[in-house]
CSV table of C-alpha atoms and ligand atoms in Angstrom, one decimal:
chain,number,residue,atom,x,y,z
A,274,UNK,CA,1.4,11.5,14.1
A,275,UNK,CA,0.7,8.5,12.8
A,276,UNK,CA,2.9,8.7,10.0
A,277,UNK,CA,6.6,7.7,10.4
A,278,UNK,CA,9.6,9.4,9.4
A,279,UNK,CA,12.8,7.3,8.6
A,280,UNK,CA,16.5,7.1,9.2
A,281,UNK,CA,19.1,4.9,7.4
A,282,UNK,CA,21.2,3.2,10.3
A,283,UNK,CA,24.6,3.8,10.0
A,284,UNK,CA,25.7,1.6,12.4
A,285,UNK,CA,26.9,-0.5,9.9
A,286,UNK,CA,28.2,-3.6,11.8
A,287,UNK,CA,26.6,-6.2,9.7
A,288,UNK,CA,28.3,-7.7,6.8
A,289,UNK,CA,32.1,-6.8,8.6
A,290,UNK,CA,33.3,-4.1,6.5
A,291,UNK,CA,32.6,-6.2,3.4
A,292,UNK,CA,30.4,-3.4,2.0
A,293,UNK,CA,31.3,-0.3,1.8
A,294,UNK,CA,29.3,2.0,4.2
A,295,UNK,CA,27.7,5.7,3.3
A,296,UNK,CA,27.2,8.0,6.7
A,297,UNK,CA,23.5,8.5,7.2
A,298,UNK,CA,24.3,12.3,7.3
A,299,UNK,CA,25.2,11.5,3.3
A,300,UNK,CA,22.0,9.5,2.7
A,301,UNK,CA,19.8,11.8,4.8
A,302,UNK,CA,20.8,15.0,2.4
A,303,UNK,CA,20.3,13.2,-0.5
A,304,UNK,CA,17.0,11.2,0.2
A,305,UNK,CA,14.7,13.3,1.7
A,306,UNK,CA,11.5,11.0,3.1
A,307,UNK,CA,7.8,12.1,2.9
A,308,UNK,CA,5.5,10.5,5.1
A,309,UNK,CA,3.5,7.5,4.5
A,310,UNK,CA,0.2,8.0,1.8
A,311,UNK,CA,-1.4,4.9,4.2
A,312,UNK,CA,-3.9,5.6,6.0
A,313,UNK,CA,-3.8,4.1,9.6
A,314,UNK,CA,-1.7,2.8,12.5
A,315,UNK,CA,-3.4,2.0,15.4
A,316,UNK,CA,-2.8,4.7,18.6
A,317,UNK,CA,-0.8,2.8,20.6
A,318,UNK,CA,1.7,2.6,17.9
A,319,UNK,CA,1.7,5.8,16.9
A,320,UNK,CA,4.6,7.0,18.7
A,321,UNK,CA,7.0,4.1,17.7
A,322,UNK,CA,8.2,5.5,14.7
A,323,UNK,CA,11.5,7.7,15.8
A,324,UNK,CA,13.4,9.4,13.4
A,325,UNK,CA,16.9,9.8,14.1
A,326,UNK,CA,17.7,13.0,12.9
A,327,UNK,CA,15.5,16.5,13.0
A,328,UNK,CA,14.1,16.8,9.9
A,329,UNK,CA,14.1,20.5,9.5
A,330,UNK,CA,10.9,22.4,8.2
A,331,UNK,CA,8.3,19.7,9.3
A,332,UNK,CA,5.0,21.3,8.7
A,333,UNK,CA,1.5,19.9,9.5
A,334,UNK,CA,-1.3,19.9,7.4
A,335,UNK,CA,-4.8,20.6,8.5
A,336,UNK,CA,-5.4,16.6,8.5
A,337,UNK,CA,-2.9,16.0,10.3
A,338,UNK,CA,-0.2,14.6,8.3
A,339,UNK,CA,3.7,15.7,9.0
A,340,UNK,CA,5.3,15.7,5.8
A,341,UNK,CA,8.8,16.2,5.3
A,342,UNK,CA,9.8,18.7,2.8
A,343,UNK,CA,11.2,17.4,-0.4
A,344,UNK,CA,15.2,18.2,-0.6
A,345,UNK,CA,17.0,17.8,-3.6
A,346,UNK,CA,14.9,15.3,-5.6
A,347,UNK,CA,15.0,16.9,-8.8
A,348,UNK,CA,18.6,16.2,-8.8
A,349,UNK,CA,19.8,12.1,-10.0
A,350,UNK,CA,20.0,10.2,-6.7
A,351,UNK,CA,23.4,8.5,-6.7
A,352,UNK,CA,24.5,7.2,-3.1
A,353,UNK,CA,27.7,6.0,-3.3
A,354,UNK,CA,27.2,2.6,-2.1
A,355,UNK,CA,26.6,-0.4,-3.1
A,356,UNK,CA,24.2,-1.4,-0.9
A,357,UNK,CA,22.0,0.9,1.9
A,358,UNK,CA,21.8,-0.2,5.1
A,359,UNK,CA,18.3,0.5,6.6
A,360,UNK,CA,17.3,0.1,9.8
A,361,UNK,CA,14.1,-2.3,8.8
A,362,UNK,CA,13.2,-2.2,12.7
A,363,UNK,CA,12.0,0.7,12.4
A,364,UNK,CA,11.2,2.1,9.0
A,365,UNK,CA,7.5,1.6,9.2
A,366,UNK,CA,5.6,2.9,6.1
A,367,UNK,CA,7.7,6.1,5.2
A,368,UNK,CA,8.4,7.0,1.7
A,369,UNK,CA,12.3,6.5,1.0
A,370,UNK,CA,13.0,7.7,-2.1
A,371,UNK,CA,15.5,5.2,-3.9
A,372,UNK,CA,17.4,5.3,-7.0
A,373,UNK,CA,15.4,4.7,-10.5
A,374,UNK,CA,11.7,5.3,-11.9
A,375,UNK,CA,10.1,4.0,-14.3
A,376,UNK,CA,8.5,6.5,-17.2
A,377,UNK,CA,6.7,6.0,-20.1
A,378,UNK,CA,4.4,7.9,-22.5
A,379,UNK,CA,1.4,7.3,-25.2
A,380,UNK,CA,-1.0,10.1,-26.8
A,381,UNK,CA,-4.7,9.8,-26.9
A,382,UNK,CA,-5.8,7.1,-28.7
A,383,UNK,CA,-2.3,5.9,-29.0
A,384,UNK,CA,-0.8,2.8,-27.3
A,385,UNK,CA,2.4,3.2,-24.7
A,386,UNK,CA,6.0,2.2,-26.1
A,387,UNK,CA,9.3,2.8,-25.0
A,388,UNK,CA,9.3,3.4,-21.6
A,389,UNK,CA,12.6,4.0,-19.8
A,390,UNK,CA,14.4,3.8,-16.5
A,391,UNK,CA,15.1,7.5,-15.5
A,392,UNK,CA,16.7,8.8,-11.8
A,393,UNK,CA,14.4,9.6,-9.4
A,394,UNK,CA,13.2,13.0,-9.4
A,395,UNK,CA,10.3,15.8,-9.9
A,396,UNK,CA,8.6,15.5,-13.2
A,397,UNK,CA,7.3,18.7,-15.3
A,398,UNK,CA,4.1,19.0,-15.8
A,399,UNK,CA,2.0,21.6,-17.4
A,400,UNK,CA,-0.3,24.2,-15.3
A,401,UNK,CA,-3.0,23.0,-17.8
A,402,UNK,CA,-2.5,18.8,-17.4
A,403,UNK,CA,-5.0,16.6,-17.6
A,404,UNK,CA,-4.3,15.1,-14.1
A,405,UNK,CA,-4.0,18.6,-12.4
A,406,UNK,CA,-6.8,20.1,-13.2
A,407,UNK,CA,-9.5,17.2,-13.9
A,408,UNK,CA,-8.4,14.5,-11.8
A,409,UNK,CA,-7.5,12.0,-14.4
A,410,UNK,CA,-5.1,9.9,-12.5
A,411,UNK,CA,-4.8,6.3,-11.0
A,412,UNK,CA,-2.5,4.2,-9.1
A,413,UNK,CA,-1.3,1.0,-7.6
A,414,UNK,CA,0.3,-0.3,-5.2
A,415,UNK,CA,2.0,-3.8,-4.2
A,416,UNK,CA,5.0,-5.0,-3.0
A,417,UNK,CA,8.1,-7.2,-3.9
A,418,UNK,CA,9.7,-9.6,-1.3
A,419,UNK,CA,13.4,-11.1,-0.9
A,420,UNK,CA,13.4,-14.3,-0.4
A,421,UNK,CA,16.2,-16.7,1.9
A,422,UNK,CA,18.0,-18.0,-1.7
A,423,UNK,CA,18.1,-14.6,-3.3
A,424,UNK,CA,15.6,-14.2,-5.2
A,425,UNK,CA,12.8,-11.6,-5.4
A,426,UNK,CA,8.9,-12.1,-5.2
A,427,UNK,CA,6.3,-10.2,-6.9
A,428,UNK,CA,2.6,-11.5,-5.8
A,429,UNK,CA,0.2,-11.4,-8.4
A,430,UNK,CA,1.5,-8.2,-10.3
A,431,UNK,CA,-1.0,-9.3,-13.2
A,432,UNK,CA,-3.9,-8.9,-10.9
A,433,UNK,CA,-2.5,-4.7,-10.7
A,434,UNK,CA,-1.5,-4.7,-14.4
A,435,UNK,CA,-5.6,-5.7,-14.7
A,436,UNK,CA,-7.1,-3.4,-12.2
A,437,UNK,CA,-5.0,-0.7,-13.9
A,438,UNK,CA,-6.8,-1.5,-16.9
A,439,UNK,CA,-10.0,-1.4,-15.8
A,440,UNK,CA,-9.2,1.5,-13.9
A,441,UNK,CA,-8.2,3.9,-16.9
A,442,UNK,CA,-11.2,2.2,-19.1
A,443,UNK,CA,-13.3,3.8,-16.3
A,444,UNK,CA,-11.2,7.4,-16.5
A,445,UNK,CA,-11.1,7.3,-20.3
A,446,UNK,CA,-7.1,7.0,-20.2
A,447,UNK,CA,-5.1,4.3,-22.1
A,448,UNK,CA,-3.1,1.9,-19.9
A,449,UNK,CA,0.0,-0.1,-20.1
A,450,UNK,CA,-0.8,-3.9,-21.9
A,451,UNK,CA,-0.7,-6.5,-18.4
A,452,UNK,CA,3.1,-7.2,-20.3
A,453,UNK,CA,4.1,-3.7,-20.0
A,454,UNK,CA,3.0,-3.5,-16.7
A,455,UNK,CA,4.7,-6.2,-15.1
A,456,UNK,CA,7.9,-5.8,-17.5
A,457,UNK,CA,8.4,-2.6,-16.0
A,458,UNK,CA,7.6,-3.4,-12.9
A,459,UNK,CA,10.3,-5.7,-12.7
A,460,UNK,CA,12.7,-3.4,-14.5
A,461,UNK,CA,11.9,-1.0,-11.6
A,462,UNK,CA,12.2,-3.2,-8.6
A,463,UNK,CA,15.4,-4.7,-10.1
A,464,UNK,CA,16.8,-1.2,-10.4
A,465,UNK,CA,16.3,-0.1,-7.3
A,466,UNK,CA,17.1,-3.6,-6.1
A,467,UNK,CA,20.1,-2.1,-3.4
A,468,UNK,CA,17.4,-0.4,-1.8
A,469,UNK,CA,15.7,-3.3,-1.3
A,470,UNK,CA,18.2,-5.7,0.7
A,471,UNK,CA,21.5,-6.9,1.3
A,472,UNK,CA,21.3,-10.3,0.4
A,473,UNK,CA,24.5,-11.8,0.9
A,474,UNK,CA,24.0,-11.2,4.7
A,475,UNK,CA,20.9,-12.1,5.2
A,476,UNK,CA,20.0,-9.1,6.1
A,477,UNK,CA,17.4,-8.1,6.7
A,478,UNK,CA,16.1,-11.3,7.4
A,479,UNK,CA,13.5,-12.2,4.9
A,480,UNK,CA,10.3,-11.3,5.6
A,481,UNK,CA,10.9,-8.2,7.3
A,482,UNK,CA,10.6,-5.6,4.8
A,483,UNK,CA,9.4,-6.0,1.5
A,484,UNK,CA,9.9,-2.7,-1.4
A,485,UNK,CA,6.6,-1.2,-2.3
A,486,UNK,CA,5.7,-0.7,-5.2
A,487,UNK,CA,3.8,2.3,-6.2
A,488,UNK,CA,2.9,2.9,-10.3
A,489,UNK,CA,0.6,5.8,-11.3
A,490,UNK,CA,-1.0,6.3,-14.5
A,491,UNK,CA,-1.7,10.0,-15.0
A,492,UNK,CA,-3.3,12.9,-17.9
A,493,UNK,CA,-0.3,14.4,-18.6
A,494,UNK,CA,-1.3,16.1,-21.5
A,495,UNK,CA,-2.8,19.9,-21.7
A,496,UNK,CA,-6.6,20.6,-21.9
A,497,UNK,CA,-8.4,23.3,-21.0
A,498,UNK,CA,-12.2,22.3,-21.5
A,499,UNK,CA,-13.0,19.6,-19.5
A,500,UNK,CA,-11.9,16.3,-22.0
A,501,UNK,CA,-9.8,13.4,-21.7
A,502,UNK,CA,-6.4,15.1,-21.6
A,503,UNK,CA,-4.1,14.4,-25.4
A,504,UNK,CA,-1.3,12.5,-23.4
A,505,UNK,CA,-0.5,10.4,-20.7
A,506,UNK,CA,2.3,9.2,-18.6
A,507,UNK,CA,2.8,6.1,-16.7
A,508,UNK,CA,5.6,5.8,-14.3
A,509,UNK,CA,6.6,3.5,-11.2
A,510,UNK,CA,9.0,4.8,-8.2
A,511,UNK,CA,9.3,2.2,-5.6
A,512,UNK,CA,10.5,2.7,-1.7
A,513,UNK,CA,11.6,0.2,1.0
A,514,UNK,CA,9.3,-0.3,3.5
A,515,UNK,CA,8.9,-2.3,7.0
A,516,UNK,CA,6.4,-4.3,7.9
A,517,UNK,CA,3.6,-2.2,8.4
A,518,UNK,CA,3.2,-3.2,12.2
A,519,UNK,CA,6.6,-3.7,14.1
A,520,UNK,CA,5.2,-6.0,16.3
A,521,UNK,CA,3.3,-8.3,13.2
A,522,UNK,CA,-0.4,-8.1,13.9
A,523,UNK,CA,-1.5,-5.3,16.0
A,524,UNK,CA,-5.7,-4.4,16.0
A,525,UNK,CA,-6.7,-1.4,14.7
A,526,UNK,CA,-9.8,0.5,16.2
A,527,UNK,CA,-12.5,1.9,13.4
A,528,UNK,CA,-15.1,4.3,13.5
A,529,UNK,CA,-18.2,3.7,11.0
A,530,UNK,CA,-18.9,7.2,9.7
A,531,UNK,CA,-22.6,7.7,8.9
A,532,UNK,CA,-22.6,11.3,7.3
A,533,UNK,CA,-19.6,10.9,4.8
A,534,UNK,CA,-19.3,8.6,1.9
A,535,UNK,CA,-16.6,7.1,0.1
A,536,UNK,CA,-17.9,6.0,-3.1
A,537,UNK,CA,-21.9,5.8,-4.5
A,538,UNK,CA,-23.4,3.8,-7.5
A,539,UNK,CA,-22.1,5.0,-10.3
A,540,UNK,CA,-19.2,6.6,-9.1
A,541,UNK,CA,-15.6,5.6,-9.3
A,542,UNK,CA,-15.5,3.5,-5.8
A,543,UNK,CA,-14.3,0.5,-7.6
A,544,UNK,CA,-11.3,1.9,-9.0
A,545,UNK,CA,-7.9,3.3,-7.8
A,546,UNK,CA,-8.5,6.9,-8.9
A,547,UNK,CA,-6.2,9.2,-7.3
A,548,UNK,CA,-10.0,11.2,-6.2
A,549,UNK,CA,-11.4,8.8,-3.8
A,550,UNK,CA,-8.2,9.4,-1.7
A,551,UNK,CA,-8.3,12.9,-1.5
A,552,UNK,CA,-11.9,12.1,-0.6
A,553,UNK,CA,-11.8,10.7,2.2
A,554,UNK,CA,-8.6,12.6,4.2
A,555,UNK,CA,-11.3,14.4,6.3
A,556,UNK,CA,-13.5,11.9,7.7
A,557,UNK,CA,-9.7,9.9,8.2
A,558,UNK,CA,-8.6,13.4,10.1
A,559,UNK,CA,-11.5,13.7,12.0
A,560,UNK,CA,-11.2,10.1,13.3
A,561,UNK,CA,-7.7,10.4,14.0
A,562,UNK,CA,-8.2,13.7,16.1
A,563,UNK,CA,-10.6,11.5,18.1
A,564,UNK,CA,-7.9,8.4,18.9
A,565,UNK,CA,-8.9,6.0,15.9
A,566,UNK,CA,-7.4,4.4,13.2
A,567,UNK,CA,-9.6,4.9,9.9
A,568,UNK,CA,-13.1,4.8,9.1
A,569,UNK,CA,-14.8,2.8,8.2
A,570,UNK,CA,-17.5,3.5,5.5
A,571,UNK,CA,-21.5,2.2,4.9
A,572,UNK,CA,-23.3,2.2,1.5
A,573,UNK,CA,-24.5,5.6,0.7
A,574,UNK,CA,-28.3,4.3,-0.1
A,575,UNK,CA,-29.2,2.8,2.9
A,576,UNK,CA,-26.1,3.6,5.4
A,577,UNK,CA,-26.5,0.5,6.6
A,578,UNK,CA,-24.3,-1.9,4.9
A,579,UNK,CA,-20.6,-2.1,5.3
A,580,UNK,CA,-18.2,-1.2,2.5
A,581,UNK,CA,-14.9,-0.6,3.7
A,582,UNK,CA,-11.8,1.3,5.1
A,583,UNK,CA,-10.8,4.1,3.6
A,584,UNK,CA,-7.7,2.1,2.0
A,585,UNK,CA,-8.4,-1.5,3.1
A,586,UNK,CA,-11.1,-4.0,2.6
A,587,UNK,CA,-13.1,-5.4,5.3
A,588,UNK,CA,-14.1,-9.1,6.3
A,589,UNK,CA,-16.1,-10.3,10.0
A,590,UNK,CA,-15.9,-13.9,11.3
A,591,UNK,CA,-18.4,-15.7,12.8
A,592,UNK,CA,-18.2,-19.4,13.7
A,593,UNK,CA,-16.2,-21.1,11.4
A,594,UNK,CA,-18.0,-18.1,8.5
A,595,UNK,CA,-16.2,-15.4,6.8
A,596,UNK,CA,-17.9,-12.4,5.4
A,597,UNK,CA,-17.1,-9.6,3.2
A,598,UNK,CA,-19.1,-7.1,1.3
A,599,UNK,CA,-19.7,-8.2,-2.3
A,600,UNK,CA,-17.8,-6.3,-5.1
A,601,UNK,CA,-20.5,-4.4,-6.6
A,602,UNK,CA,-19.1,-0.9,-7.7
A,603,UNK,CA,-18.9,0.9,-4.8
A,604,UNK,CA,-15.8,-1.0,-3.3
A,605,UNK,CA,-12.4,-1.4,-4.5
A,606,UNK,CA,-11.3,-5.2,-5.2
A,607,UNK,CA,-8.7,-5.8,-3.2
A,608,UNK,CA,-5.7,-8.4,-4.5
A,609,UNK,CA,-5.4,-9.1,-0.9
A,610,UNK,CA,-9.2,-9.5,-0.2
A,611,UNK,CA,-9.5,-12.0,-3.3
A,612,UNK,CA,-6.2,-13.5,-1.9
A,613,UNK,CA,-7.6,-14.1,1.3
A,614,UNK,CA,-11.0,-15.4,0.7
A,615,UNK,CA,-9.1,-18.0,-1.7
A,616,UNK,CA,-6.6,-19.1,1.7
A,617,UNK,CA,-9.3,-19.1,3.8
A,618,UNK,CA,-11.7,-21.3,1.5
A,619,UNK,CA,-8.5,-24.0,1.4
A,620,UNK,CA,-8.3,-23.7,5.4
A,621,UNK,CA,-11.9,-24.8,5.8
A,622,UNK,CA,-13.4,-21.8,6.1
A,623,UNK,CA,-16.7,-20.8,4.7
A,624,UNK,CA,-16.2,-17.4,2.9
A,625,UNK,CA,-19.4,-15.1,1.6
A,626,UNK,CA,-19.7,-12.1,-0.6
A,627,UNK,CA,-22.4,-10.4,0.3
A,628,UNK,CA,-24.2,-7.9,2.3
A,629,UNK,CA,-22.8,-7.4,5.4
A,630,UNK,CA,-24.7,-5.5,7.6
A,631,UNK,CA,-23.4,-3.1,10.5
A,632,UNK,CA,-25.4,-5.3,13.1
A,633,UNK,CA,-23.8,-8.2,12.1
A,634,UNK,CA,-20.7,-6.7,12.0
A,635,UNK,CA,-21.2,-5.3,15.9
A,636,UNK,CA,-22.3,-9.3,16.3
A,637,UNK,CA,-18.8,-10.2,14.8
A,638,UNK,CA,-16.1,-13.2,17.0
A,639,UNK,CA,-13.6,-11.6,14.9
A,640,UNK,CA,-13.2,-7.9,12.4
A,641,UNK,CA,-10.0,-8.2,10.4
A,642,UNK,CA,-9.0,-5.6,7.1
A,643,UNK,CA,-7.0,-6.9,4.3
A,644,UNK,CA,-4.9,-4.7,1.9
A,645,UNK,CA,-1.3,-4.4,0.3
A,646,UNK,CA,-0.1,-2.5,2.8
A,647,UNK,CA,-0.9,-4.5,6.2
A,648,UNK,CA,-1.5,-7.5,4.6
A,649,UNK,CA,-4.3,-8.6,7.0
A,650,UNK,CA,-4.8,-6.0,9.8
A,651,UNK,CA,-7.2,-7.0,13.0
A,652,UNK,CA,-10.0,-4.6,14.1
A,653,UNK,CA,-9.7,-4.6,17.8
A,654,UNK,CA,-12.8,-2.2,18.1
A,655,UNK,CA,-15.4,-0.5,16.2
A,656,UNK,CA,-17.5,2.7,17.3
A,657,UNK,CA,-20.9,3.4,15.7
A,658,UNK,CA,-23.0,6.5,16.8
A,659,UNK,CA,-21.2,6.7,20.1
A,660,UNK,CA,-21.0,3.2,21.1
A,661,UNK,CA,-17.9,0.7,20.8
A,662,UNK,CA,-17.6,-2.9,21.1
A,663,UNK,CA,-14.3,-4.8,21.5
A,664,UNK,CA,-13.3,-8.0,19.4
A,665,UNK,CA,-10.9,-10.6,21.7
A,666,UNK,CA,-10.6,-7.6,24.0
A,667,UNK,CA,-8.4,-5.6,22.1
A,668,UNK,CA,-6.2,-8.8,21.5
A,669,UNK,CA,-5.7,-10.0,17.8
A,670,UNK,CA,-7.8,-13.0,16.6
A,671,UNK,CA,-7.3,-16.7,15.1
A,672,UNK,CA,-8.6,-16.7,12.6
A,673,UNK,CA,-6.9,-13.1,11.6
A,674,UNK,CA,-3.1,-14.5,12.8
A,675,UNK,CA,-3.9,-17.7,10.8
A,676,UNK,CA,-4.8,-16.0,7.5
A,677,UNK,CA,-2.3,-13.5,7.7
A,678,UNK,CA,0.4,-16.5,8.2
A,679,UNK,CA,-1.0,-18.2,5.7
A,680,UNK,CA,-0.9,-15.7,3.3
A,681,UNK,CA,2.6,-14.0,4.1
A,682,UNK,CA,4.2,-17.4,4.0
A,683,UNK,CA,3.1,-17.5,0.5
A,684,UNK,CA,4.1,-13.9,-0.8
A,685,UNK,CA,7.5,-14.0,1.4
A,686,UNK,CA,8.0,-17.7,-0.7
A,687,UNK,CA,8.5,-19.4,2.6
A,688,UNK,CA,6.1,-22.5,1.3
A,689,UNK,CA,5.2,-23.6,-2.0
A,690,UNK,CA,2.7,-21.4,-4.2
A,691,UNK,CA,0.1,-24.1,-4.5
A,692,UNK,CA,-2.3,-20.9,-6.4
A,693,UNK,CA,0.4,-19.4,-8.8
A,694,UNK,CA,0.5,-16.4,-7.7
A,695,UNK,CA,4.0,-15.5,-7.6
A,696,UNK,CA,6.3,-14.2,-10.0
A,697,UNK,CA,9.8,-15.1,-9.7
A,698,UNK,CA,12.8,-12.5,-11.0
A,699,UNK,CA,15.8,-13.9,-11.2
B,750,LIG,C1,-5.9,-0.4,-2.6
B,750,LIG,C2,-7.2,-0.5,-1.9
B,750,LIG,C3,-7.6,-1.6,-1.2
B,750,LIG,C4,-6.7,-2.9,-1.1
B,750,LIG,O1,-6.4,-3.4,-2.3
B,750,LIG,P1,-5.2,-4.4,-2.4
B,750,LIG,O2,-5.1,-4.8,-3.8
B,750,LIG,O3,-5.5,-5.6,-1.5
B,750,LIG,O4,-4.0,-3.7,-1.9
B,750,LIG,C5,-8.8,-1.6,-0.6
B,750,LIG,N1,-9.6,-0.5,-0.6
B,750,LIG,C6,-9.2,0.6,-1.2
B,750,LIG,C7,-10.1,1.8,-1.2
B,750,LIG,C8,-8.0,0.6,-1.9
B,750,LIG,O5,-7.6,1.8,-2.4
């Protein structure tokens, strides 16, 4: 349950009447929520996602992941509002579906043109499409933030726009140009941009939810025989999201799996194929049945070195030392990982890429995960073969709340973007 459902508040005080207001009973029919595609919340959070309302028809799946059945989504969204209110309290990581998405297409060998803002809906795809049958699919994921003056904040979308690239070179799909990328993620965000805040109030205050940002690149096309498939779509749907922990930093507790891999040489661990997810849902399950978070995964040649999370990346302090497995195909190179080792270099720290061992890990002051979603996320505890050490018992760590300061200052625009990282749209 680890997953949060979400309800619109209607309790509409904010902004005195200056807005006009939609009932939540309105919104709720005709924005149905699925459940969060992230991965982990630690157990003593998991119950504080409330929805409001009784979403009818909940079902379980066998790894444990409530989704909400999809209502109405083939049909345009159009609340009649000009802004939503959202409760951003306690929205958590649920999937809201909002107004727009972005689509656009390109044949084999071709290059992608024309793509357009469509409603938000289903999408028809072939029995026989590439994606579907063959797995020929990526994604991405990152987030834009309103800032105190208005504006809205894209961190590093170039970085995506490049991992994309390299991504489909890898699954033998053409990708969006970094141009087209961030061009439509910008028409996208900006779209959708009353989903994101109400500005004029202040409210949310800045820096408590952000809009996520998810663009997929997918084999659209038919094929039988196993080939690249002859087209494929790219799109982008976006939903408003909380800050992943309702309380800021909260420690998550890990188990190291040592029968299960995520990725081996050679494989696809280094990009954001839509396989490596699908992947790793039963170890996840298996760990969640048992009270933790996520797992977290060794090398598959000598299961002894640490990789990482099953959606995260992983770093351990020692001293005034910062270590993280080296990118070396088998790991997927975080924006937020590269992000971080940059902030913590210009706060003094000593940052390696290297082997990281699980002994040294188990030797660790400090565990701490970095990824779009949580940003930074403390590791309160890892278990491995049966046994479990505590970091700070079970409290969150310096070095962690510094860099994950540091860092959200930067993307929420709250101090100056010494690195260049941020893209600006309006
Ligand atoms: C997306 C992802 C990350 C984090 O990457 P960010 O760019 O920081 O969001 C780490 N590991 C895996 C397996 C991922 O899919």
């Amino acid at each position: 349950m680890e997953t949060s459902t979400v309800f619109l508040n209607a309790a509409t005080t904010i902004g005195g009447g200056f807005r006009r207001h939609t009932t939540s009973a309105t919104l709720l029919s005709r924005n149905p929520y699925l459940t969060t595609p992230f991965s982990f919340l630690p157990p003593n959070k998991q119950l504080q996602h409330q929805s409001r309302f009784n979403l009818p028809n909940t079902t379980t799946t066998t790894c444990g992941t409530n989704i909400a059945p999809a209502v109405g989504v083939n049909s345009p969204v159009s609340v009649p509002s000009d802004t939503v209110d959202i409760n951003w309290d306690t929205i958590g990581f649920g999937l809201v579906h909002t107004d727009h998405m972005y689509t656009m297409k390109c044949s084999l060998g071709g290059s992608f043109s024309k793509g357009e803002l469509v409603p938000f809906g289903n999408i028809e795809l072939s029995p026989c499409a590439g994606v579907l049958n063959y797995g020929q699919g990526l994604f991405e994921g990152l987030k834009a933030y309103r800032t105190e003056d208005d504006n809205i904040l894209l961190f590093r979308p170039e970085e995506n726009a490049k991992r994309m690239m390299m991504g489909a070179e890898r699954m033998c799909m053409p990708s969006p140009s970094v141009d087209q990328f961030i061009q439509a993620v910008k028409d996208t965000v900006l779209a959708n941009e009353r989903w994101h805040l109400v500005s004029c109030f202040r409210y949310p205050p800045p820096g408590k939810g952000s809009l996520y940002i998810r663009p997929l690149l997918i084999g659209s096309g038919s094929v039988l025989g196993l080939a690249p498939a002859p087209e494929y779509t790219f799109m982008i749907y976006v939903s408003p999201v909380g800050n992943y922990f309702k309380e800021g930093l909260s420690p998550i507790n890990l188990i190291i799996e040592t029968e299960m891999h995520r990725a081996t040489p050679g494989g696809t661990g280094s990009v954001k194929t839509i396989g490596n997810y699908a992947a790793v849902l039963k170890a996840q399950g298996a760990a969640k049945a048992k009270g933790y978070s996520d797992v977290l995964y060794l090398d598959s040649v000598h299961k002894k070195y640490l990789e990482e999370v099953s959606s995260c990346n992983i770093f351990i302090v020692k001293g005034n030392s910062i270590s993280t497995p080296d990118i070396k195909g088998t790991i997927l190179p975080g924006i937020t990982r590269k992000s971080i080792i940059d902030v913590a270099r210009n706060e003094g720290f000593q940052v390696e890429e290297r082997e990281v061992t699980v002994d040294e890990l188990l030797d660790a002051d400090e565990v701490f995960c970095t990824g779009t979603a949580v940003v930074v996320s403390p590791v309160g505890s890892i278990t491995y073969l049966g046994k479990s050490v505590t970091y700070g018992s079970h409290g969150v760590g310096l070095v962690s709340q510094q860099l994950y300061s540091s860092l959200t200052r930067v993307q929420m625009g709250l101090v100056d973007d010494k690195m260049g990282w941020i893209v600006k749209l309006k």
